Coordinates of C-alpha atoms and ligand atoms in Angstrom, one line a residue:
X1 CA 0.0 0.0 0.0
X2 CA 1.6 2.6 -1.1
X3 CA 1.9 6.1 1.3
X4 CA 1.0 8.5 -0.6
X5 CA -1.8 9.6 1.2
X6 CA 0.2 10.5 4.2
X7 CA 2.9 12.2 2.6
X8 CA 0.1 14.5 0.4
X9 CA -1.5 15.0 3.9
X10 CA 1.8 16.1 5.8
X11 CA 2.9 18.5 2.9
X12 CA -0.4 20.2 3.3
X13 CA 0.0 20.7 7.3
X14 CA 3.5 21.4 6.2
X15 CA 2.4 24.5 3.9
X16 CA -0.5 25.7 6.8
X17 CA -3.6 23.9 6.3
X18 CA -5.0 22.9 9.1
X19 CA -5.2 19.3 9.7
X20 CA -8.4 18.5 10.1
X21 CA -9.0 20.2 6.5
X22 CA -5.4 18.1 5.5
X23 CA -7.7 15.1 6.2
X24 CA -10.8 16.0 4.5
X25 CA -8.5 16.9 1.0
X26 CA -6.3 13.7 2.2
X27 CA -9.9 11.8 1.7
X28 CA -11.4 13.6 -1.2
X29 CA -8.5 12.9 -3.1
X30 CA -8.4 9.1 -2.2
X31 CA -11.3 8.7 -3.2
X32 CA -11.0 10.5 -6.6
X33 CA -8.1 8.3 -7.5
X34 CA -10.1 5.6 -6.2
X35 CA -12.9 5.8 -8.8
X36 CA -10.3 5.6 -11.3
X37 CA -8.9 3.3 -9.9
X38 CA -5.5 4.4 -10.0
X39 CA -2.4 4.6 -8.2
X40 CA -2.5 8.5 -6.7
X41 CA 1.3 9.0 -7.6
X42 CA 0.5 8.0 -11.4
X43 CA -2.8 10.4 -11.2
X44 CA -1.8 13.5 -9.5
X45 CA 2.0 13.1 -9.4
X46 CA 4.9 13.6 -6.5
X47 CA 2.3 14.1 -3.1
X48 CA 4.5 17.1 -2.3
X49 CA 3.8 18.3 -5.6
X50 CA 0.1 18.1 -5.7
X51 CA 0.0 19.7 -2.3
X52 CA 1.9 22.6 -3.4
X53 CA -0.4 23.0 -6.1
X54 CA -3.2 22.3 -4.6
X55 CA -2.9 24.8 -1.9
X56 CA -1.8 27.8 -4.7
X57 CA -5.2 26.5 -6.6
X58 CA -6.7 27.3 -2.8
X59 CA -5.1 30.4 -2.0
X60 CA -6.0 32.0 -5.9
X61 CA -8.0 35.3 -5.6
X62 CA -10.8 35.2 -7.3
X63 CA -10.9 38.9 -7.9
X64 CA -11.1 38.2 -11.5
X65 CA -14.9 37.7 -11.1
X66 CA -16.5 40.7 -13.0
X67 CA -17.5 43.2 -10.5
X68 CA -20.9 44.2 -11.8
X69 CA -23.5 41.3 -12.2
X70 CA -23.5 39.5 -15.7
X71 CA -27.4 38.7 -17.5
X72 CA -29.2 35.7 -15.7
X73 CA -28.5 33.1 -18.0
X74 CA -30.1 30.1 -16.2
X75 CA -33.0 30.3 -13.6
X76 CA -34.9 27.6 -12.2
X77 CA -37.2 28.4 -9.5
X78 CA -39.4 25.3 -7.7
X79 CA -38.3 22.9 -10.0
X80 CA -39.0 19.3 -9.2
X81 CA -38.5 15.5 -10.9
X82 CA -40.6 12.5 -10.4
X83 CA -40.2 9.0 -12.3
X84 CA -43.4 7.6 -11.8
X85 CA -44.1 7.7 -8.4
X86 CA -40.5 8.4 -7.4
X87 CA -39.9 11.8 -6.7
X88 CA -36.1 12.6 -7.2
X89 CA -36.0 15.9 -6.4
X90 CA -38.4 18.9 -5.5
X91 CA -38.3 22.9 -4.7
X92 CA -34.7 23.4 -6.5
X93 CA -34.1 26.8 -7.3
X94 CA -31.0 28.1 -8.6
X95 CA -29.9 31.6 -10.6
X96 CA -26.8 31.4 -12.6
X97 CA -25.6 34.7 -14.8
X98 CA -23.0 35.3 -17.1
X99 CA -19.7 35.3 -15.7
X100 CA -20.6 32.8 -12.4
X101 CA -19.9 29.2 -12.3
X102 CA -22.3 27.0 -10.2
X103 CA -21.4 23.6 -8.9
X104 CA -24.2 20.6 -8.4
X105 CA -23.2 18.2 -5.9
X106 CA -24.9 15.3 -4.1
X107 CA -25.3 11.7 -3.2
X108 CA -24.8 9.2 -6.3
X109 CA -28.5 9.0 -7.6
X110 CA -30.0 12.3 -5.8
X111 CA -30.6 13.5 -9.7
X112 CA -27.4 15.5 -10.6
X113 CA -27.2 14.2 -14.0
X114 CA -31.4 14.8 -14.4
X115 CA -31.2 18.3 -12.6
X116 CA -28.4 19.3 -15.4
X117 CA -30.7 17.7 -18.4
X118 CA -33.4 19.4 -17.1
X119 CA -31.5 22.6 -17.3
X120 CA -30.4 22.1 -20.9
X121 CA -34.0 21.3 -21.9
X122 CA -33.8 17.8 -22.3
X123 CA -35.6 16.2 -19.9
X124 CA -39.4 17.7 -18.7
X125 CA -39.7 18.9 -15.0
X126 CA -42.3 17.5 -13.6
X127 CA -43.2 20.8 -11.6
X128 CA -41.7 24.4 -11.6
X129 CA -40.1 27.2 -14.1
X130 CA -36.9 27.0 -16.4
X131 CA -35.4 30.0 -17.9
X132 CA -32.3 29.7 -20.2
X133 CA -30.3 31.7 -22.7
X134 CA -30.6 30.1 -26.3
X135 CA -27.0 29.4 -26.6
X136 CA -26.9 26.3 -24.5
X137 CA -23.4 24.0 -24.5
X138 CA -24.4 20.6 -22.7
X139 CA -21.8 18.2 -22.3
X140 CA -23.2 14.8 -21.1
X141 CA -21.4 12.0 -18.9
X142 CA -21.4 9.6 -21.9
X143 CA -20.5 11.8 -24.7
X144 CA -23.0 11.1 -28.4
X145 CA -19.8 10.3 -30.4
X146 CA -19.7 8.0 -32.9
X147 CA -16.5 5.7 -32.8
X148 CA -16.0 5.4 -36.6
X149 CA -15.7 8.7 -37.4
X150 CA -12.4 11.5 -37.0
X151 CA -12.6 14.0 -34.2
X152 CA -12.4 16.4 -36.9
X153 CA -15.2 14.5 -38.8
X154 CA -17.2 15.3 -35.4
X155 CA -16.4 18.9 -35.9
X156 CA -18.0 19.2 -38.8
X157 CA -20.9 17.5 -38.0
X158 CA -22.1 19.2 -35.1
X159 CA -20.7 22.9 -36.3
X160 CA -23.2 22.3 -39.6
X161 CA -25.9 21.4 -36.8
X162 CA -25.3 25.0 -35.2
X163 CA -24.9 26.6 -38.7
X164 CA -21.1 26.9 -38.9
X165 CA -19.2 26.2 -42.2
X166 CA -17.2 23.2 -42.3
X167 CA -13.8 24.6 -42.7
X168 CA -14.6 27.0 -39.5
X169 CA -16.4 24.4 -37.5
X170 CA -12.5 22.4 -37.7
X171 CA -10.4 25.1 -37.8
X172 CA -12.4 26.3 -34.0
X173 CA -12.3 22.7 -32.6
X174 CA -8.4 22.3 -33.2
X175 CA -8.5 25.4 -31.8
X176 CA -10.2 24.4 -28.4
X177 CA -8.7 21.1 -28.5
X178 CA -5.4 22.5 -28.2
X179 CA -6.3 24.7 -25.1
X180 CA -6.6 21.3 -23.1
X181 CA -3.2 19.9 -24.6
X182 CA -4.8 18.0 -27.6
X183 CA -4.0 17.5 -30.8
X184 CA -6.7 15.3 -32.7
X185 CA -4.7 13.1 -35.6
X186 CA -7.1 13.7 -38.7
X187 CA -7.2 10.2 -39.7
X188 CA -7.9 8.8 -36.1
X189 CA -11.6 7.2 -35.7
X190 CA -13.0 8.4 -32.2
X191 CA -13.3 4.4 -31.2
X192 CA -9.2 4.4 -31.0
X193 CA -9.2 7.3 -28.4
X194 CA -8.5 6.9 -24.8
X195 CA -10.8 7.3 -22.8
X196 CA -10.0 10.8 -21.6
X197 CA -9.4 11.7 -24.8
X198 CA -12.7 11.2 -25.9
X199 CA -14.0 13.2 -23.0
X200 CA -11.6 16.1 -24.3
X201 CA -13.5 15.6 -27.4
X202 CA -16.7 15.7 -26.2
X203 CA -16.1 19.1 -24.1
X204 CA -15.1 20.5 -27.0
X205 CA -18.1 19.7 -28.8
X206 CA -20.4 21.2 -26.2
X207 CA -18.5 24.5 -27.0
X208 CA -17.9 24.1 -30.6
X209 CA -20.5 26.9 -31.6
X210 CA -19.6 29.4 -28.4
X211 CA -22.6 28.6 -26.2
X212 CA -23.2 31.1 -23.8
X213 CA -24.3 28.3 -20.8
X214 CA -22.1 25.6 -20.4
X215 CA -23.5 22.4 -18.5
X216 CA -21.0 19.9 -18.0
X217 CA -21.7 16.6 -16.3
X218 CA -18.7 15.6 -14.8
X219 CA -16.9 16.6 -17.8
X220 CA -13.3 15.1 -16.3
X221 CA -13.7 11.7 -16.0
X222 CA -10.7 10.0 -17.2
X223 CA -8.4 12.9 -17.1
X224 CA -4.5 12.9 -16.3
X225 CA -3.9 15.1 -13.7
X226 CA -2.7 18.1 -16.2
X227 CA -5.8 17.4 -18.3
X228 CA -7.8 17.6 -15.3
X229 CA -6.2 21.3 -14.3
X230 CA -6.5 22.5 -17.4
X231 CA -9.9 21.6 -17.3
X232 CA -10.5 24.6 -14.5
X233 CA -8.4 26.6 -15.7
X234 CA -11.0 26.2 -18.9
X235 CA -13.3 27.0 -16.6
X236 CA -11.9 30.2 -14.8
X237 CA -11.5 31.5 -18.3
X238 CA -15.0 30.9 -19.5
X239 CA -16.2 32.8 -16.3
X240 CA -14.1 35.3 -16.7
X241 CA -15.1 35.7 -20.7
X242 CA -18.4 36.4 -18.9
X243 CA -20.3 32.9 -19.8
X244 CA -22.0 30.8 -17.2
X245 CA -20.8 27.6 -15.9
X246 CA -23.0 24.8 -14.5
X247 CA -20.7 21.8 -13.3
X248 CA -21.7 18.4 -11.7
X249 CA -19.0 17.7 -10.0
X250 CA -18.0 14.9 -6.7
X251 CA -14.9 16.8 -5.7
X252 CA -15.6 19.1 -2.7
X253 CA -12.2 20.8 -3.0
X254 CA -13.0 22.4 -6.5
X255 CA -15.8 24.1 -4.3
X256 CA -13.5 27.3 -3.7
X257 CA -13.5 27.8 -7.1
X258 CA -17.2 28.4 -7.6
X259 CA -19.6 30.5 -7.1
X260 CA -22.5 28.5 -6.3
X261 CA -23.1 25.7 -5.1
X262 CA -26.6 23.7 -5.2
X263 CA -26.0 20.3 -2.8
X264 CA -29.2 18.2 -4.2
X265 CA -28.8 16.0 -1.2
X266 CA -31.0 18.5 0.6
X267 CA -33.8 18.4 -2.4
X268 CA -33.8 14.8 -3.1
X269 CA -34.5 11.4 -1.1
X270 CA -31.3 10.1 -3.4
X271 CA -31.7 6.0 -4.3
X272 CA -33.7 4.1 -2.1
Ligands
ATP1 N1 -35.2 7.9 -17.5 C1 -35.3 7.5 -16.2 N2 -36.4 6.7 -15.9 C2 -36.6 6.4 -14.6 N3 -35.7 6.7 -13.6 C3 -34.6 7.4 -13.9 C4 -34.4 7.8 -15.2 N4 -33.2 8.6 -15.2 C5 -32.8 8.6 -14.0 N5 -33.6 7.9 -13.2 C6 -33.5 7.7 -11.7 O1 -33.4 9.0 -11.1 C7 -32.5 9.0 -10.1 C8 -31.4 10.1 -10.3 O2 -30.6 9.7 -11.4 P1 -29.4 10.6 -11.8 O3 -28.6 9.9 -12.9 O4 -29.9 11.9 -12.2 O5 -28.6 10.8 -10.5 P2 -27.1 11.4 -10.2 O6 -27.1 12.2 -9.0 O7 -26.6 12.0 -11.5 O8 -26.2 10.0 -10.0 P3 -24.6 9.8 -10.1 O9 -24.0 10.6 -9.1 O10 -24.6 8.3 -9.8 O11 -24.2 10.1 -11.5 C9 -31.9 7.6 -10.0 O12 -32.6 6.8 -9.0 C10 -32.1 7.0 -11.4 O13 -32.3 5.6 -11.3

């Protein structure tokens, strides 16, 4: 069993966290590597490392929000889900404008993944009011890719779906793919990616035709630890660019990056 987790933890109380909260990160990143299923020093790297960067990721201002109030760009107000008889959810409200970033968190099966469907107009509420800019960027646990064609065949398709010429639609998406340290090879089908490269893909898809709402579902699954901090730095730039962020997410230490967070726990009965 490798020590990892106590060396991360006594680098943190080394640099000043306190270390009860050394614990809690000590746990949430277990458990991270965990669902991977991965060794933590092939995921996040050297602990001393990590902890160094975790606690400058901590210690960021965020004094690059904007200081006056961007357009609401998602509202729900008393929204609420049942399947059937099961109710999954009920009385979520939760205001999102341009320039925020709002975090969904809960229990496995409290309705994360529903809530965020909802919010992209794909699944129905059962009860309650949804208000959302047109420009919507949904980006779904299991990406809709198709494993035959080229990632930049998948540019194409889905910029002609949002009116983009094809030449632009590929010329944005290498673009975009590059800001997360990919480069696509043009004759590669999608089926022969890793799996966190096809993840890559798919977030670049949801903001292929410069939605102003992204809803992401847990949009890092599968990532290398650089992939995975480029993702938030993606993120931070998006807010900043004045666009609204909507992210599932299970790791409680992104929390200080956000500016909302909406625990469905305390709306939902979760899976019983
Ligand atoms: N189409 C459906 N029909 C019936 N029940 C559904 C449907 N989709 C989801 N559910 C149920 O709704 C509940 C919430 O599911 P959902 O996937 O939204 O949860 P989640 O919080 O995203 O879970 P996880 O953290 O495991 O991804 C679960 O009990 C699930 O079985």
């Amino acid at each position: 069993m490798s020590d990892w987790p106590s060396r991360f933890e006594a680098e943190l109380v080394r640099l000043g966290v306190q270390p009860e909260r050394a614990r809690q990160l000590g746990a949430e990143t277990a458990a991270q590597a965990g669902e991977h299923a991965a060794d933590p020093d092939r995921f996040f790297g050297p602990a001393h490392l990590y902890a160094r960067h975790l606690v400058t990721e901590l210690q960021a201002p965020t004094a690059a929000v904007p200081s006056l109030p961007g357009p609401v760009l998602l509202r729900l107000t008393g929204v609420s889900k049942r399947y059937r008889r099961r109710e999954v959810f009920s009385g979520v409200d939760l205001t999102v404008r341009g320039g925020e970033v709002a975090a969904v968190v809960g229990a496995n099966g409290c309705g994360k993944s529903t809530l965020l469907r909802i919010c992209a107009g794909l699944t129905r509420p059962t009860g309650g009011d949804v208000r959302r800019t047109r420009r919507v960027g949904f980006v779904p646990q299991d990406g809709g890719t198709a494993g035959w064609l080229t990632a930049e065949e998948h540019f194409t398709l889905f910029g002609a779906a949002a009116g983009m010429a094809p030449r632009k639609a590929r010329s944005t998406g290498t673009h975009l793919a590059s800001r997360l340290a990919w480069r696509p090879g043009r004759h590669q089908p999608v089926q022969e990616l890793s799996g966190g490269t096809r993840q890559k893909l798919n977030l670049v898809l949801g903001e292929l035709h410069g939605p102003d709402l992204l809803l992401l579902d847990e949009p890092y699954q599968g990532f290398d630890q650089g992939s995975y901090l480029d993702f938030w730095r993606q993120v931070r730039e998006w807010r900043d660019a004045g666009r609204a962020v909507v992210v599932v997410t299970h790791l409680l230490h992104e929390l200080a990056n956000v500016d909302h967070v909406l625990d469905l726990g305390a709306h939902s009965g979760g899976d019983r």
